[in-house]
Amino acid sequence: KDAERIKKEGLWIYGKQHTVENYIQTGPDTFCGTCCGWVHGAHRRGRADKPVCLLCGEGHLTRDYKCCKEDCTASSGKGCRHLVRRCCHCGGSHTARSGKCLSKREALKAAKDRRIQTQLAYPQALITAQPIPELNDMEVENTEKEL
């Protein structure tokens, strides 16, 4: 209830109004319906200027895909019996989300490895961090004089 109100009205921070959007968690297997990339969703709009069709791998949104046969009755954005599937990642005869795509499997593995590495790096940094030594009054006075 509060979240919907904040989303509608925005937030005021330090006298400035800010818009608010829903938080959408992404992971290594998040697929972007705009650019057919992995690890981010279409909500990020990062590559909205370079759309890629999931079905044929061409430079248009999937919803704009239209069969090249004039007599085909398939709706826009839908595959049909005339569709020649082409993966935009590897050029294979499958769609970009297909489990057959080696490029997809490699991209997902690399993203998962990065996530694991990040999760391991942070706790290790906490363990190896040295505590900041306390300064006594004399050291504080000397430091202030140097400034």
mmCIF file with all atom_site columns, C-alpha atoms in Angstrom, residues 6-90:
data_model
loop_
_atom_site.group_PDB
_atom_site.id
_atom_site.type_symbol
_atom_site.label_atom_id
_atom_site.label_alt_id
_atom_site.label_comp_id
_atom_site.label_asym_id
_atom_site.label_entity_id
_atom_site.label_seq_id
_atom_site.pdbx_PDB_ins_code
_atom_site.Cartn_x
_atom_site.Cartn_y
_atom_site.Cartn_z
_atom_site.occupancy
_atom_site.B_iso_or_equiv
_atom_site.pdbx_formal_charge
_atom_site.auth_seq_id
_atom_site.auth_comp_id
_atom_site.auth_asym_id
_atom_site.auth_atom_id
_atom_site.pdbx_PDB_model_num
ATOM 1  C CA . ILE A 1 6  ? 5.379  6.218   -3.109  1.00 0.00 ? 6  ILE A CA 1
ATOM 2  C CA . LYS A 1 7  ? 5.590  4.896   -6.659  1.00 0.00 ? 7  LYS A CA 1
ATOM 3  C CA . LYS A 1 8  ? 2.679  7.122   -7.680  1.00 0.00 ? 8  LYS A CA 1
ATOM 4  C CA . GLU A 1 9  ? 3.761  10.282  -5.828  1.00 0.00 ? 9  GLU A CA 1
ATOM 5  C CA . GLY A 1 10 ? 7.547  9.878   -5.810  1.00 0.00 ? 10 GLY A CA 1
ATOM 6  C CA . LEU A 1 11 ? 9.895  10.696  -2.930  1.00 0.00 ? 11 LEU A CA 1
ATOM 7  C CA . TRP A 1 12 ? 11.151 14.047  -1.679  1.00 0.00 ? 12 TRP A CA 1
ATOM 8  C CA . ILE A 1 13 ? 14.810 13.869  -0.655  1.00 0.00 ? 13 ILE A CA 1
ATOM 9  C CA . TYR A 1 14 ? 16.692 17.048  0.325   1.00 0.00 ? 14 TYR A CA 1
ATOM 10 C CA . GLY A 1 15 ? 14.002 19.205  -1.246  1.00 0.00 ? 15 GLY A CA 1
ATOM 11 C CA . LYS A 1 16 ? 14.036 17.405  -4.597  1.00 0.00 ? 16 LYS A CA 1
ATOM 12 C CA . GLN A 1 17 ? 11.348 15.103  -5.912  1.00 0.00 ? 17 GLN A CA 1
ATOM 13 C CA . HIS A 1 18 ? 12.500 11.730  -7.271  1.00 0.00 ? 18 HIS A CA 1
ATOM 14 C CA . THR A 1 19 ? 10.553 9.173   -9.270  1.00 0.00 ? 19 THR A CA 1
ATOM 15 C CA . VAL A 1 20 ? 10.325 5.628   -7.956  1.00 0.00 ? 20 VAL A CA 1
ATOM 16 C CA . GLU A 1 21 ? 10.130 2.364   -9.885  1.00 0.00 ? 21 GLU A CA 1
ATOM 17 C CA . ASN A 1 22 ? 9.577  -1.218  -8.814  1.00 0.00 ? 22 ASN A CA 1
ATOM 18 C CA . TYR A 1 23 ? 12.740 -3.085  -7.886  1.00 0.00 ? 23 TYR A CA 1
ATOM 19 C CA . ILE A 1 24 ? 13.239 -6.061  -10.156 1.00 0.00 ? 24 ILE A CA 1
ATOM 20 C CA . GLN A 1 25 ? 15.917 -8.469  -9.035  1.00 0.00 ? 25 GLN A CA 1
ATOM 21 C CA . THR A 1 26 ? 18.019 -9.889  -11.847 1.00 0.00 ? 26 THR A CA 1
ATOM 22 C CA . GLY A 1 27 ? 20.326 -12.843 -11.872 1.00 0.00 ? 27 GLY A CA 1
ATOM 23 C CA . PRO A 1 28 ? 22.618 -14.703 -14.243 1.00 0.00 ? 28 PRO A CA 1
ATOM 24 C CA . ASP A 1 29 ? 19.649 -16.289 -16.004 1.00 0.00 ? 29 ASP A CA 1
ATOM 25 C CA . THR A 1 30 ? 17.686 -13.051 -16.503 1.00 0.00 ? 30 THR A CA 1
ATOM 26 C CA . PHE A 1 31 ? 16.940 -12.585 -20.200 1.00 0.00 ? 31 PHE A CA 1
ATOM 27 C CA . CYS A 1 32 ? 16.402 -9.203  -21.855 1.00 0.00 ? 32 CYS A CA 1
ATOM 28 C CA . GLY A 1 33 ? 13.450 -9.211  -24.215 1.00 0.00 ? 33 GLY A CA 1
ATOM 29 C CA . THR A 1 34 ? 14.790 -6.132  -25.999 1.00 0.00 ? 34 THR A CA 1
ATOM 30 C CA . CYS A 1 35 ? 18.393 -6.986  -26.897 1.00 0.00 ? 35 CYS A CA 1
ATOM 31 C CA . CYS A 1 36 ? 18.271 -10.760 -26.200 1.00 0.00 ? 36 CYS A CA 1
ATOM 32 C CA . GLY A 1 37 ? 21.182 -10.348 -23.784 1.00 0.00 ? 37 GLY A CA 1
ATOM 33 C CA . TRP A 1 38 ? 21.662 -12.168 -20.500 1.00 0.00 ? 38 TRP A CA 1
ATOM 34 C CA . VAL A 1 39 ? 22.069 -10.950 -16.891 1.00 0.00 ? 39 VAL A CA 1
ATOM 35 C CA . HIS A 1 40 ? 19.780 -7.926  -17.294 1.00 0.00 ? 40 HIS A CA 1
ATOM 36 C CA . GLY A 1 41 ? 16.140 -7.441  -18.070 1.00 0.00 ? 41 GLY A CA 1
ATOM 37 C CA . ALA A 1 42 ? 14.376 -5.187  -20.546 1.00 0.00 ? 42 ALA A CA 1
ATOM 38 C CA . HIS A 1 43 ? 13.386 -2.935  -17.630 1.00 0.00 ? 43 HIS A CA 1
ATOM 39 C CA . ARG A 1 44 ? 16.984 -1.610  -17.580 1.00 0.00 ? 44 ARG A CA 1
ATOM 40 C CA . ARG A 1 45 ? 16.535 -0.103  -21.064 1.00 0.00 ? 45 ARG A CA 1
ATOM 41 C CA . GLY A 1 46 ? 20.305 -0.131  -21.539 1.00 0.00 ? 46 GLY A CA 1
ATOM 42 C CA . ARG A 1 47 ? 20.243 -1.306  -25.153 1.00 0.00 ? 47 ARG A CA 1
ATOM 43 C CA . ALA A 1 48 ? 16.773 -0.183  -26.188 1.00 0.00 ? 48 ALA A CA 1
ATOM 44 C CA . ASP A 1 49 ? 18.316 1.498   -29.236 1.00 0.00 ? 49 ASP A CA 1
ATOM 45 C CA . LYS A 1 50 ? 19.656 -1.882  -30.470 1.00 0.00 ? 50 LYS A CA 1
ATOM 46 C CA . PRO A 1 51 ? 16.777 -4.352  -30.347 1.00 0.00 ? 51 PRO A CA 1
ATOM 47 C CA . VAL A 1 52 ? 17.273 -7.954  -31.461 1.00 0.00 ? 52 VAL A CA 1
ATOM 48 C CA . CYS A 1 53 ? 14.514 -10.379 -32.421 1.00 0.00 ? 53 CYS A CA 1
ATOM 49 C CA . LEU A 1 54 ? 14.427 -13.548 -30.322 1.00 0.00 ? 54 LEU A CA 1
ATOM 50 C CA . LEU A 1 55 ? 13.058 -15.537 -33.270 1.00 0.00 ? 55 LEU A CA 1
ATOM 51 C CA . CYS A 1 56 ? 15.154 -14.535 -36.295 1.00 0.00 ? 56 CYS A CA 1
ATOM 52 C CA . GLY A 1 57 ? 18.083 -12.628 -34.736 1.00 0.00 ? 57 GLY A CA 1
ATOM 53 C CA . GLU A 1 58 ? 17.455 -9.517  -36.852 1.00 0.00 ? 58 GLU A CA 1
ATOM 54 C CA . GLY A 1 59 ? 17.551 -5.904  -35.603 1.00 0.00 ? 59 GLY A CA 1
ATOM 55 C CA . HIS A 1 60 ? 13.948 -5.408  -34.498 1.00 0.00 ? 60 HIS A CA 1
ATOM 56 C CA . LEU A 1 61 ? 11.864 -6.215  -31.434 1.00 0.00 ? 61 LEU A CA 1
ATOM 57 C CA . THR A 1 62 ? 10.431 -9.732  -31.300 1.00 0.00 ? 62 THR A CA 1
ATOM 58 C CA . ARG A 1 63 ? 6.897  -8.328  -31.178 1.00 0.00 ? 63 ARG A CA 1
ATOM 59 C CA . ASP A 1 64 ? 7.588  -6.674  -34.564 1.00 0.00 ? 64 ASP A CA 1
ATOM 60 C CA . TYR A 1 65 ? 8.614  -9.933  -36.262 1.00 0.00 ? 65 TYR A CA 1
ATOM 61 C CA . LYS A 1 66 ? 6.500  -10.580 -39.353 1.00 0.00 ? 66 LYS A CA 1
ATOM 62 C CA . CYS A 1 67 ? 6.707  -13.565 -41.677 1.00 0.00 ? 67 CYS A CA 1
ATOM 63 C CA . CYS A 1 68 ? 8.190  -12.766 -45.087 1.00 0.00 ? 68 CYS A CA 1
ATOM 64 C CA . LYS A 1 69 ? 5.468  -14.781 -46.882 1.00 0.00 ? 69 LYS A CA 1
ATOM 65 C CA . GLU A 1 70 ? 2.572  -12.549 -47.892 1.00 0.00 ? 70 GLU A CA 1
ATOM 66 C CA . ASP A 1 71 ? -0.057 -15.266 -47.537 1.00 0.00 ? 71 ASP A CA 1
ATOM 67 C CA . CYS A 1 72 ? 1.043  -16.261 -44.003 1.00 0.00 ? 72 CYS A CA 1
ATOM 68 C CA . THR A 1 73 ? -1.663 -15.657 -41.411 1.00 0.00 ? 73 THR A CA 1
ATOM 69 C CA . ALA A 1 74 ? 0.603  -15.744 -38.343 1.00 0.00 ? 74 ALA A CA 1
ATOM 70 C CA . SER A 1 75 ? 0.314  -12.743 -36.032 1.00 0.00 ? 75 SER A CA 1
ATOM 71 C CA . SER A 1 76 ? 3.172  -10.270 -35.632 1.00 0.00 ? 76 SER A CA 1
ATOM 72 C CA . GLY A 1 77 ? 5.683  -11.418 -33.055 1.00 0.00 ? 77 GLY A CA 1
ATOM 73 C CA . LYS A 1 78 ? 4.769  -15.094 -33.486 1.00 0.00 ? 78 LYS A CA 1
ATOM 74 C CA . GLY A 1 79 ? 6.741  -17.829 -35.158 1.00 0.00 ? 79 GLY A CA 1
ATOM 75 C CA . CYS A 1 80 ? 5.207  -19.736 -38.048 1.00 0.00 ? 80 CYS A CA 1
ATOM 76 C CA . ARG A 1 81 ? 6.078  -22.686 -40.277 1.00 0.00 ? 81 ARG A CA 1
ATOM 77 C CA . HIS A 1 82 ? 8.110  -20.365 -42.542 1.00 0.00 ? 82 HIS A CA 1
ATOM 78 C CA . LEU A 1 83 ? 10.305 -19.056 -39.738 1.00 0.00 ? 83 LEU A CA 1
ATOM 79 C CA . VAL A 1 84 ? 14.018 -19.650 -40.139 1.00 0.00 ? 84 VAL A CA 1
ATOM 80 C CA . ARG A 1 85 ? 15.247 -19.517 -36.547 1.00 0.00 ? 85 ARG A CA 1
ATOM 81 C CA . ARG A 1 86 ? 18.600 -17.832 -36.070 1.00 0.00 ? 86 ARG A CA 1
ATOM 82 C CA . CYS A 1 87 ? 20.364 -17.218 -32.778 1.00 0.00 ? 87 CYS A CA 1
ATOM 83 C CA . CYS A 1 88 ? 21.790 -13.709 -32.459 1.00 0.00 ? 88 CYS A CA 1
ATOM 84 C CA . HIS A 1 89 ? 24.550 -15.039 -30.172 1.00 0.00 ? 89 HIS A CA 1
ATOM 85 C CA . CYS A 1 90 ? 26.042 -17.893 -32.183 1.00 0.00 ? 90 CYS A CA 1
#
